[in-house]
Coordinates of C-alpha atoms and ligand atoms in Angstrom, one line a residue:
X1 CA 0.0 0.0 0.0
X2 CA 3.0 2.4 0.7
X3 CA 4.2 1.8 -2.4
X4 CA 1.1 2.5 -4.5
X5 CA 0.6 5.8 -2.0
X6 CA 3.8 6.8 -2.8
X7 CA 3.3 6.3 -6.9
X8 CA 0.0 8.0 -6.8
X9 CA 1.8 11.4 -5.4
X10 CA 4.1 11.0 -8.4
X11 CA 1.4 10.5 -10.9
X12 CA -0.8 13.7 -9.3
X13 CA 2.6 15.6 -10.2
X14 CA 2.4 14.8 -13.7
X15 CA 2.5 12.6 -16.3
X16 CA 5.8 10.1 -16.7
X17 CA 6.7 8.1 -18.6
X18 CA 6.9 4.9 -16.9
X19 CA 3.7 5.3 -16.6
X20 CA 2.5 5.0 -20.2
X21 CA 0.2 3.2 -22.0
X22 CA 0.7 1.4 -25.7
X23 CA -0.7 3.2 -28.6
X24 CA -0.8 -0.3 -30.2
X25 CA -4.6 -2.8 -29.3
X26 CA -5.8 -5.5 -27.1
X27 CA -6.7 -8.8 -28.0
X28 CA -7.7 -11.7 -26.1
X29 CA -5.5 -15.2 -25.9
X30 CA -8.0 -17.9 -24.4
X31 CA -9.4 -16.2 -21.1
X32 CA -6.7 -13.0 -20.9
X33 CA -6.7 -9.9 -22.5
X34 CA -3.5 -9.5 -23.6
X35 CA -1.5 -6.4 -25.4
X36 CA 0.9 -6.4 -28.1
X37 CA 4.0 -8.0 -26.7
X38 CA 1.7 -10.5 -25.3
X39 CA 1.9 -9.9 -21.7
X40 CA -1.3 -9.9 -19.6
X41 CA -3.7 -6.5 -18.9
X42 CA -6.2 -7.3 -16.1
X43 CA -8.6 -4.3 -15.9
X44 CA -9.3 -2.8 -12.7
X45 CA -10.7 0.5 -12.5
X46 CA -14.2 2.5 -12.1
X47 CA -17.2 3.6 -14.1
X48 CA -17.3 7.1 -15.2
X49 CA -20.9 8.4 -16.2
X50 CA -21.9 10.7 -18.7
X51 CA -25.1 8.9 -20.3
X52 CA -27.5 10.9 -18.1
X53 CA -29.1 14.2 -19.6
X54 CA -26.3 16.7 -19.9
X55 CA -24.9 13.5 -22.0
X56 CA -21.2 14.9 -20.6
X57 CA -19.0 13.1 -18.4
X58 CA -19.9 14.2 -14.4
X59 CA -18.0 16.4 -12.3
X60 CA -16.6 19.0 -14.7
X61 CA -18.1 21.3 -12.6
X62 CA -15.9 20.7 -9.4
X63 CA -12.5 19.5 -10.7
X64 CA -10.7 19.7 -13.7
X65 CA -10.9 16.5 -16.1
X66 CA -6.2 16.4 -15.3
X67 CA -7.3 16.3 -11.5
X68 CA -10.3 13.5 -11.6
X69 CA -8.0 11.4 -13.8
X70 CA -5.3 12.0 -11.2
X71 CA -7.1 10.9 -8.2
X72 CA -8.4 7.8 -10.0
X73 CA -4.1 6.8 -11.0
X74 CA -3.6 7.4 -7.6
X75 CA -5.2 4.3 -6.7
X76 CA -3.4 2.2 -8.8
X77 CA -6.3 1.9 -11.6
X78 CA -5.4 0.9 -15.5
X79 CA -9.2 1.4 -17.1
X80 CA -12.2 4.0 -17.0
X81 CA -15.6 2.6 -18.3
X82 CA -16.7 5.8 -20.0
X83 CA -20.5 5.5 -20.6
X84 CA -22.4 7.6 -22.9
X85 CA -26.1 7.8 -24.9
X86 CA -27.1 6.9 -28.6
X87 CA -28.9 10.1 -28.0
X88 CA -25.9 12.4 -28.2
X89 CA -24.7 10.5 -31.6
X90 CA -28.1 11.2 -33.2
X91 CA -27.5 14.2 -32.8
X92 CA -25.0 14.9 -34.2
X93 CA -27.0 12.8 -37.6
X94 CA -29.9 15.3 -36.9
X95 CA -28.3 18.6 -36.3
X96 CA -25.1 18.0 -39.0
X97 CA -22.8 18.9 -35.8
X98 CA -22.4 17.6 -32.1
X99 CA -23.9 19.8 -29.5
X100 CA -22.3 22.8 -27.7
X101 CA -22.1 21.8 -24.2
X102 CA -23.6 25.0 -23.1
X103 CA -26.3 24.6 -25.0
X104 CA -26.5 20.8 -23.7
X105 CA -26.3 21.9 -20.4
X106 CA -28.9 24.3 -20.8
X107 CA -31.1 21.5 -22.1
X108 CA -31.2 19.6 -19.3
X109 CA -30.6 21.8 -16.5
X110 CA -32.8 25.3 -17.4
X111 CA -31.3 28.4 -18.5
X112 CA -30.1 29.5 -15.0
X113 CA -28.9 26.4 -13.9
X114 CA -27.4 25.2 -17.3
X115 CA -26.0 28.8 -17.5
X116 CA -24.2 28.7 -14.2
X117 CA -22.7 25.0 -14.6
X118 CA -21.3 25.5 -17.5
X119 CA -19.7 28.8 -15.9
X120 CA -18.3 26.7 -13.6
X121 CA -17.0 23.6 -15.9
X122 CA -15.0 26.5 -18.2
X123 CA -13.8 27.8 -14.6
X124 CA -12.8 24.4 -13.6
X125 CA -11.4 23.5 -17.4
X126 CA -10.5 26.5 -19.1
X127 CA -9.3 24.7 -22.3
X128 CA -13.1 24.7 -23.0
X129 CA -15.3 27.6 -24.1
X130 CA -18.9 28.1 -26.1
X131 CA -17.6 26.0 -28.9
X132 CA -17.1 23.0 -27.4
X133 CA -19.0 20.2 -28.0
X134 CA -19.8 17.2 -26.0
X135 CA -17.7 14.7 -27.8
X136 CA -15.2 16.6 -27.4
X137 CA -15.6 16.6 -24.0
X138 CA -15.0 12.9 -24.0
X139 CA -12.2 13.1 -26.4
X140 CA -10.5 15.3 -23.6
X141 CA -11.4 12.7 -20.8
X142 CA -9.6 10.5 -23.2
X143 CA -6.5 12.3 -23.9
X144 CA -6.0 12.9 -20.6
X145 CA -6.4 9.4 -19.4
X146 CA -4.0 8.2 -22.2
X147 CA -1.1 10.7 -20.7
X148 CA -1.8 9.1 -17.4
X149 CA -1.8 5.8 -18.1
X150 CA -5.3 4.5 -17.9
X151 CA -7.2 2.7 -20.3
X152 CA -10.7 3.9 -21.9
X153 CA -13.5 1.3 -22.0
X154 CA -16.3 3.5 -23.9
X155 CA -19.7 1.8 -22.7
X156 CA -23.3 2.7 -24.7
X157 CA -24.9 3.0 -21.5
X158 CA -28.7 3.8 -22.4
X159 CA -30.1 5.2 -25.9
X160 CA -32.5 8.2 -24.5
X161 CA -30.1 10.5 -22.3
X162 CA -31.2 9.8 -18.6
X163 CA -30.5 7.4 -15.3
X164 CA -30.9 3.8 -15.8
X165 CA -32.1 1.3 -16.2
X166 CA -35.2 0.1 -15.6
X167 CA -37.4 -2.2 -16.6
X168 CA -39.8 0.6 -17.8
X169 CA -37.9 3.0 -19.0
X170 CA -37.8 2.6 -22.8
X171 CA -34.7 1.8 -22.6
X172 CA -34.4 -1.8 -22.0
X173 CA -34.5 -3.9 -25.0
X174 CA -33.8 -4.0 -29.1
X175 CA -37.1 -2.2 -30.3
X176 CA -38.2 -0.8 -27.1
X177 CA -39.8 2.8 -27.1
X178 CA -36.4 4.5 -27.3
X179 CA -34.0 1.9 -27.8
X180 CA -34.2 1.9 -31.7
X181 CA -31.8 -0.6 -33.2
X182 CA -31.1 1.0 -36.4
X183 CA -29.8 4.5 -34.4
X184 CA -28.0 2.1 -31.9
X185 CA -25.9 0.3 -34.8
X186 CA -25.2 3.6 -36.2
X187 CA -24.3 5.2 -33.0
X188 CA -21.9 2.3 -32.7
X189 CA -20.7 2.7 -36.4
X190 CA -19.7 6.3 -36.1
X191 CA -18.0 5.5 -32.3
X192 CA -15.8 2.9 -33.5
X193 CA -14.7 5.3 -36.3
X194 CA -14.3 8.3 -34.0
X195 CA -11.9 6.3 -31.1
X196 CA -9.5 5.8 -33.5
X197 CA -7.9 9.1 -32.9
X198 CA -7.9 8.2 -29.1
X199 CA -5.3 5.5 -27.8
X200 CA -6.3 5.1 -24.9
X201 CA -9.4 3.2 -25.9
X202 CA -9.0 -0.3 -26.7
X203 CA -12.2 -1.7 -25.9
X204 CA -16.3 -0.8 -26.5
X205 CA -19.4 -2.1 -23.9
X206 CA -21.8 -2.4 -27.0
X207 CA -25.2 -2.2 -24.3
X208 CA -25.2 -2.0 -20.6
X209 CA -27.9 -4.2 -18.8
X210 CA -30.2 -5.6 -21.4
X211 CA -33.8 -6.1 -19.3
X212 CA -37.1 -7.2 -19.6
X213 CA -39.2 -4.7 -21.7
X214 CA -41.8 -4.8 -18.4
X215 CA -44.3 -2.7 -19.8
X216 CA -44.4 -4.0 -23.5
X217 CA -45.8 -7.6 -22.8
X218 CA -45.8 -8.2 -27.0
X219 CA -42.3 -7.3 -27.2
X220 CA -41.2 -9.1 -24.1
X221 CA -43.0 -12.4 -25.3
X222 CA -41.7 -12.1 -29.1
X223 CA -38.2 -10.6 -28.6
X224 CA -36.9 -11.0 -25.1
X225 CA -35.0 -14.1 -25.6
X226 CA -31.4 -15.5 -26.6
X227 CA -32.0 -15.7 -30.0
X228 CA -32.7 -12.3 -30.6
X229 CA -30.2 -11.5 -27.7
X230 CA -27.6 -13.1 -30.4
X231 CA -29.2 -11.7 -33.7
X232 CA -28.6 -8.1 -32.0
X233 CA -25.7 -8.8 -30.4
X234 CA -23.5 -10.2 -33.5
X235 CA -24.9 -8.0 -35.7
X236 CA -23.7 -4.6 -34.1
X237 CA -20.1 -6.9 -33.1
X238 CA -19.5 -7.2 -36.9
X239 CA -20.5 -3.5 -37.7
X240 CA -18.1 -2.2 -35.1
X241 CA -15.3 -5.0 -35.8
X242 CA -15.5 -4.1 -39.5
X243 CA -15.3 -0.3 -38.9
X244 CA -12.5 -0.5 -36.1
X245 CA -11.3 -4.3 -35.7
X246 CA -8.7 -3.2 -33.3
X247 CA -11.1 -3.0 -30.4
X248 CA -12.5 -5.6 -27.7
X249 CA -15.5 -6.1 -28.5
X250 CA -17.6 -6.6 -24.6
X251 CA -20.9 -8.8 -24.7
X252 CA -23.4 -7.9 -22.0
X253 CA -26.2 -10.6 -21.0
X254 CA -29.6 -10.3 -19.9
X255 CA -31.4 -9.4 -16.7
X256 CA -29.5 -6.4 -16.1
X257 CA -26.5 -8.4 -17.4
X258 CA -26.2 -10.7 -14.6
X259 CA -26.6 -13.9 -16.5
X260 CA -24.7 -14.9 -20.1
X261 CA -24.9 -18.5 -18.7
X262 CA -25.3 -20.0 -22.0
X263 CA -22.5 -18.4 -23.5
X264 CA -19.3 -20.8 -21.7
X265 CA -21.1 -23.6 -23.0
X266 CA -22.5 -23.0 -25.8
X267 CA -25.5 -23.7 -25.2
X268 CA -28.6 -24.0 -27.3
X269 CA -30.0 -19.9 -27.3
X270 CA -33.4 -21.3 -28.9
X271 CA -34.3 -23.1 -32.8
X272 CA -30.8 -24.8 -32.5
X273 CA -28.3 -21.0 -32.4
X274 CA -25.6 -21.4 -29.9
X275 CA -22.6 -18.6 -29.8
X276 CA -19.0 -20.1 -31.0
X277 CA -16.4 -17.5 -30.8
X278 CA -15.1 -19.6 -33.6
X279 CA -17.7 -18.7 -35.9
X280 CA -15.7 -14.7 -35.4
X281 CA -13.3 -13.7 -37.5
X282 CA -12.8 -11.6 -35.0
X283 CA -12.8 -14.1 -31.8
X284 CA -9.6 -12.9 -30.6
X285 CA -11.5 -9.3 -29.9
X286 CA -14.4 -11.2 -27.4
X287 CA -14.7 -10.4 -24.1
X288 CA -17.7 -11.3 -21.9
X289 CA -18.7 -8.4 -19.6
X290 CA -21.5 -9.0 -16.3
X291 CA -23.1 -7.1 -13.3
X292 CA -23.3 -8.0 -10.0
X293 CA -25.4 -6.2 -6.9
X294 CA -26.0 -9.0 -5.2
X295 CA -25.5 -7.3 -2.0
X296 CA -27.7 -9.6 0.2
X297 CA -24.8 -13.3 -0.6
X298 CA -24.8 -15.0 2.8
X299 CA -21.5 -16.2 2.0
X300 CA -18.6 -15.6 -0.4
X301 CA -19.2 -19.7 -1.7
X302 CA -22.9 -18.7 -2.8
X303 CA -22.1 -15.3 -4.2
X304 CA -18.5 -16.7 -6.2
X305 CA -21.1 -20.3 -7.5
X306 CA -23.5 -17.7 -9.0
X307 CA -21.1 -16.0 -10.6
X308 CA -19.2 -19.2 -12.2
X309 CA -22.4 -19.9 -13.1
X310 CA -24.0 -16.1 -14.3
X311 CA -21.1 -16.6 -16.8
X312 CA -17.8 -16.6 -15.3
X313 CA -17.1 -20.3 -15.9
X314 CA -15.9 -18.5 -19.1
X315 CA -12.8 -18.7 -17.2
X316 CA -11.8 -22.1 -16.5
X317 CA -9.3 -23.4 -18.5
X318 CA -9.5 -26.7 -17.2
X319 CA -13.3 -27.6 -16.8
X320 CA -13.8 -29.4 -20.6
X321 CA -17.7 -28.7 -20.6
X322 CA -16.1 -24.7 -21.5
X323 CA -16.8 -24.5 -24.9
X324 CA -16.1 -20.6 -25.0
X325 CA -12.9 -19.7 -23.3
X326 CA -13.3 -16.3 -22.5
X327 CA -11.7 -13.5 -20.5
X328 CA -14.4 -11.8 -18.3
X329 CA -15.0 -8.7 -17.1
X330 CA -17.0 -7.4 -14.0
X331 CA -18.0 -4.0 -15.2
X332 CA -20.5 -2.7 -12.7
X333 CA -20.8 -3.6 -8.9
X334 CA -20.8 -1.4 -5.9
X335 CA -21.4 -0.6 -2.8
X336 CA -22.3 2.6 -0.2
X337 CA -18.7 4.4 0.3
X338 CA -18.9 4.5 4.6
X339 CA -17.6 3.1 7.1
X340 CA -19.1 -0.3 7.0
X341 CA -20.5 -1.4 3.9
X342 CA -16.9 -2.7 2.7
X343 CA -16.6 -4.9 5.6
X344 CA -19.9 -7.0 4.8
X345 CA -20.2 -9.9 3.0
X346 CA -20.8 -8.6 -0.3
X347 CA -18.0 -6.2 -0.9
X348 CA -15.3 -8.6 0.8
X349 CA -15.9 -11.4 -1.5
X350 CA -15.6 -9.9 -4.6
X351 CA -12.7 -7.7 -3.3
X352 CA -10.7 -11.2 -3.1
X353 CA -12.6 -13.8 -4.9
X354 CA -12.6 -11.4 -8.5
X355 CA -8.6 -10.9 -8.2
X356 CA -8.4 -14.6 -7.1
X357 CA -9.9 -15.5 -10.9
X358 CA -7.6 -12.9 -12.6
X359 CA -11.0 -11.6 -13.7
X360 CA -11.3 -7.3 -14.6
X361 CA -13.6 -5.1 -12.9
X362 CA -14.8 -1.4 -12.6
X363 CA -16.3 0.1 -9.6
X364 CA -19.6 1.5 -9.7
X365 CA -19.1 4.3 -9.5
X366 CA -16.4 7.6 -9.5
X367 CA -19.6 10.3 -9.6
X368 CA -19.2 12.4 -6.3
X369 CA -22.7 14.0 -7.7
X370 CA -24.5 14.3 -11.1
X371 CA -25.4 17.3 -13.0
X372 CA -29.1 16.0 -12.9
X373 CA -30.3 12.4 -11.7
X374 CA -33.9 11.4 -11.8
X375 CA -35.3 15.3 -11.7
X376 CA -32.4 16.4 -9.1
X377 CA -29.8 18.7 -9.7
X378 CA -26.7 18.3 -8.3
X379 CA -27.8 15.0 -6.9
X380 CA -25.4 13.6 -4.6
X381 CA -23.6 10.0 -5.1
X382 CA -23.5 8.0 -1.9
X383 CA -22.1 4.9 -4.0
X384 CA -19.3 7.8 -5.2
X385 CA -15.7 7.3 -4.4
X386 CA -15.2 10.9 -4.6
X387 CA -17.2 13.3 -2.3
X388 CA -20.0 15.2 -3.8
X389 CA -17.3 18.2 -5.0
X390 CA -15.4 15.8 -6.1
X391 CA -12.3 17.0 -4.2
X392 CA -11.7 13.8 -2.1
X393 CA -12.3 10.6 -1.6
X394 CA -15.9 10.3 0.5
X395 CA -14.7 7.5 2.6
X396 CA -11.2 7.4 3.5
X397 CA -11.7 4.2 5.4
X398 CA -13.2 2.2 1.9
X399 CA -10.6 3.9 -0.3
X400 CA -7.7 2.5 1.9
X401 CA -9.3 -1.1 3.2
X402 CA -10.9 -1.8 0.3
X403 CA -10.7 -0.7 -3.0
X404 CA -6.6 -0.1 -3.3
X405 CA -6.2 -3.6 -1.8
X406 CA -8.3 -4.7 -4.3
X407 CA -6.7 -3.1 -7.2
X408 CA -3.1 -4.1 -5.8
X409 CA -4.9 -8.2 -5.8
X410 CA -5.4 -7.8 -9.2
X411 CA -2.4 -5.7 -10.5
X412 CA 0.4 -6.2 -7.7
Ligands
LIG501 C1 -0.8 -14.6 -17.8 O1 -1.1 -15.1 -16.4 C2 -1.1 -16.5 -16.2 C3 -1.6 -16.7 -14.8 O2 -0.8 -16.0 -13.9 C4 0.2 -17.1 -16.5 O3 0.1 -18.5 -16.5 C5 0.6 -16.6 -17.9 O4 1.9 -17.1 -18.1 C6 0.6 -15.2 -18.0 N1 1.0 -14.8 -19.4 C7 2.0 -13.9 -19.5 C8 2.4 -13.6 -21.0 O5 2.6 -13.4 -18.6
LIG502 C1 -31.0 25.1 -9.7 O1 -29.9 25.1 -8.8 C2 -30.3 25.5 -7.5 C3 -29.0 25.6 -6.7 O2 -28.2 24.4 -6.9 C4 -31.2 24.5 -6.9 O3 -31.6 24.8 -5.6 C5 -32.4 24.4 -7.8 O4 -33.3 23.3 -7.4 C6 -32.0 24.1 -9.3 N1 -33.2 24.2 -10.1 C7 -33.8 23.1 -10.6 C8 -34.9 23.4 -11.6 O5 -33.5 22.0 -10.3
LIG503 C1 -44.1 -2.8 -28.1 O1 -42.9 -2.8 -28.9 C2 -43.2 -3.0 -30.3 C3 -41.8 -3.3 -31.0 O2 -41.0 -2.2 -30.9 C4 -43.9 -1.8 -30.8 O3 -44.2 -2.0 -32.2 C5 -45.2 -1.6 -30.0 O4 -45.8 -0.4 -30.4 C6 -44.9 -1.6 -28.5 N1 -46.1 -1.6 -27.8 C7 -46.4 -0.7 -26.9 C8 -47.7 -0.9 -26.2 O5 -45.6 0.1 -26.5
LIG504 C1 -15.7 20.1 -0.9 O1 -16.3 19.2 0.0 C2 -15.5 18.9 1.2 C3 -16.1 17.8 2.0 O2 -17.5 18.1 2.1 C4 -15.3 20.2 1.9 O3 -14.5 20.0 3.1 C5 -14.6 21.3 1.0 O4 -14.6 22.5 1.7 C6 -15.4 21.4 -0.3 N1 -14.7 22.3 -1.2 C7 -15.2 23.3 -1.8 C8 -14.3 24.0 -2.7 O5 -16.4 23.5 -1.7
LIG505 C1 -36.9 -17.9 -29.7 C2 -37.4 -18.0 -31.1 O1 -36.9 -17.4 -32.0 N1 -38.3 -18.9 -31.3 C3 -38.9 -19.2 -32.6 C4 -38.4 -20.5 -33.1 O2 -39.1 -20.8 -34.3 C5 -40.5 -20.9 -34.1 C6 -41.1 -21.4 -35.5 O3 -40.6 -20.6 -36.5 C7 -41.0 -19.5 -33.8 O4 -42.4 -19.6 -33.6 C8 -40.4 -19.1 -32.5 O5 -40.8 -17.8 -32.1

């Protein structure tokens, strides 16, 4: 821990060079990711929203984008999940031009409001002004994160700008009310193409949490199934792959991404489909990605089973009923940053038993506070790492007994 303290003063100084990251890609090799010269690159860092309404990345307001991404090196992290909406790329079809954040701002938050936090993001970041647009708001997080060291994991969070997910809010499933497949490939098409310019991003989250469509019982009964999981799924894979095949390519599950069970064995997904990574071109750019909130596990043996099972089992070399051999990637789970919550059952399993498999993961979540979640402004983040002005850490105590040891278990 001294050793990673120490380090993460040197990084807050400044970018060094021992500290970089290869321009050159990922790709996978059996269950690891793996860069260029072949070695190993275990993911363990945090989600970083900027899907809700805004559609920017959070906390621009309090801190400059060099200061977030310094706080987050000084834990030791490698990787950012980045998420964003399909609503900010159609846009940008729509209007011929991305969106001044100003204006974005101004959208979601009322003149005043809008007016006054983008006063403050320009005070904050002064590289910005009235020009700037959103993307390149994210191009900055980016840049910045690539001069630091950390990876960039962009993630299409939701398609209408807000909080999610629900099972009821549009959002939740190909062809639901705002969740049009068409703007969500095409969202994905012009990503791919864009994240070339930006190193640091070797890998894409094509949908976070996939859910029942609750209130659509016609599309839940005719859609919300495997098959058209994989229809989807491998159609939007070979859009991106085709566009950019340098990225890893993550494959959420259903039910809020907690279960891709079928996908280690290849399983029958319904009228005799099963996923091969074999059938890819592109196998070596798979990676499976789940959720996990199960904050309620009696015991680390019950919570680790259900994730072997959920989809993890992807893992195991050795187990010949593995048809897909698959590096795995815990991109959400998280916890109430205070003084106990770490310590329960929950937390302290998959702070050991997720290193213990050599599996990724990302924190939910960095957010401090949001520009505007569910109706409120400036809505504070109990889950958030960083305090609500996202000067410090909000609980010292989870910081050092939990999430730096479990970042040194993964990457020490
Ligand atoms: C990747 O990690 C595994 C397990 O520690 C090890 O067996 C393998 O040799 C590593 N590969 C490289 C290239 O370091
Ligand atoms: C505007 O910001 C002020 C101060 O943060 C807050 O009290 C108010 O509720 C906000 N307005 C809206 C419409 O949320
Ligand atoms: C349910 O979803 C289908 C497919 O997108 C759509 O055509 C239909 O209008 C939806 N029904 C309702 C009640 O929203
Ligand atoms: C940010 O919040 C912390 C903790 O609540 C507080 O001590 C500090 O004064 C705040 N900083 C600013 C600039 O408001
Ligand atoms: C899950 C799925 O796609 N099921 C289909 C399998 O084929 C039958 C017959 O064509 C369809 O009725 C099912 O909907």
């Amino acid at each position: 821990m001294y050793l990673s303290k120490a380090l993460g003063l040197l990084f807050a100084t400044g970018p060094l060079l021992i500290n970089a990251i290869s321009s050159e890609p990922l790709s996978t090799s059996g269950r690891w990711i793996v860069d260029s010269a072949g070695n190993n690159v275990t993911y363990a860092g945090v989600n970083w929203p900027g899907a809700a309404e805004a559609m920017l990345p959070e906390g621009l307001q309090y801190q400059s984008i060099e200061y977030i991404v310094s706080k987050i090196k000084s834990l030791g992290m490698n990787v950012i999940r980045l998420t964003f909406a399909v609503e900010m790329i159609d846009d940008i079809y729509e209007n011929g031009a991305d969106v001044p954040i100003k204006t974005s701002l101004i959208n979601a938050l009322g003149e005043a409001n809008g007016t006054s936090v983008y006063n403050e993001i320009i005070s904050h970041n002064p590289q910005f002004n009235e020009d700037t647009t959103r993307l390149e708001v994210y191009d900055a997080v980016a840049n910045e994160c690539y001069k630091q060291g950390i990876y960039v994991h962009f993630d299409n969070h939701i398609s209408k700008a807000m909080w999610c997910c629900s099972t009821t809010d549009g959002n939740s499933w190909f062809g639901d009310t705002y969740f049009n497949v068409a703007n969500w490939h095409r969202a994905w098409t012009y990503m791919a193409d864009h994240v070339k310019s930006l190193p640091a991003v070797k890998s894409i989250g094509m949908r976070n949490e996939l859910r029942t469509p609750a209130d659509n019982a016609t599309l839940t009964s005719t859609s919300y199934n495997w098959v058209d999981w994989y229809a989807n799924m491998v159609e939007n894979a070979k859009q991106v792959n085709s566009v950019n095949p340098d990225l890893l390519i993550f494959f959420s599950g259903l039910n809020f991404d907690v279960d891709l069970s079928p996908i280690p064995t290849a399983s029958d997904l319904g009228n005799g489909t099963a996923f091969h990574k074999t059938d890819f071109s592109f196998a070596d750019k798979i990676v499976l990605e789940l959720h996990n909130y199960d904050s309620s596990a009696s015991s680390c043996s019950s919570l680790s089973s259900s994730l072997l099972s959920d989809g993890f089992e992807a893992l195991e070399t050795d187990d010949s009923s593995i048809v897909n051999v698959l590096p795995v990637v815990l991109t959400e789970f998280g916890y109430a940053q205070d003084s106990t919550t770490y310590t329960e059952v929950y937390a302290s399993c998959l702070r050991t038993w997720i290193p213990s498999v050599h599996a990724g993961w990302m924190v939910w979540v960095l957010s401090g506070s949001y520009y505007i979640r569910e109706g409120i402004q400036d809505y504070d983040e109990t889950w958030g790492l960083l305090n609500h002005n996202w000067s410090d850490w909000r609980s010292s105590q989870t910081i050092e007994n939990a999430i730096i040891p479990m970042v040194e278990a993964s990457l020490g």
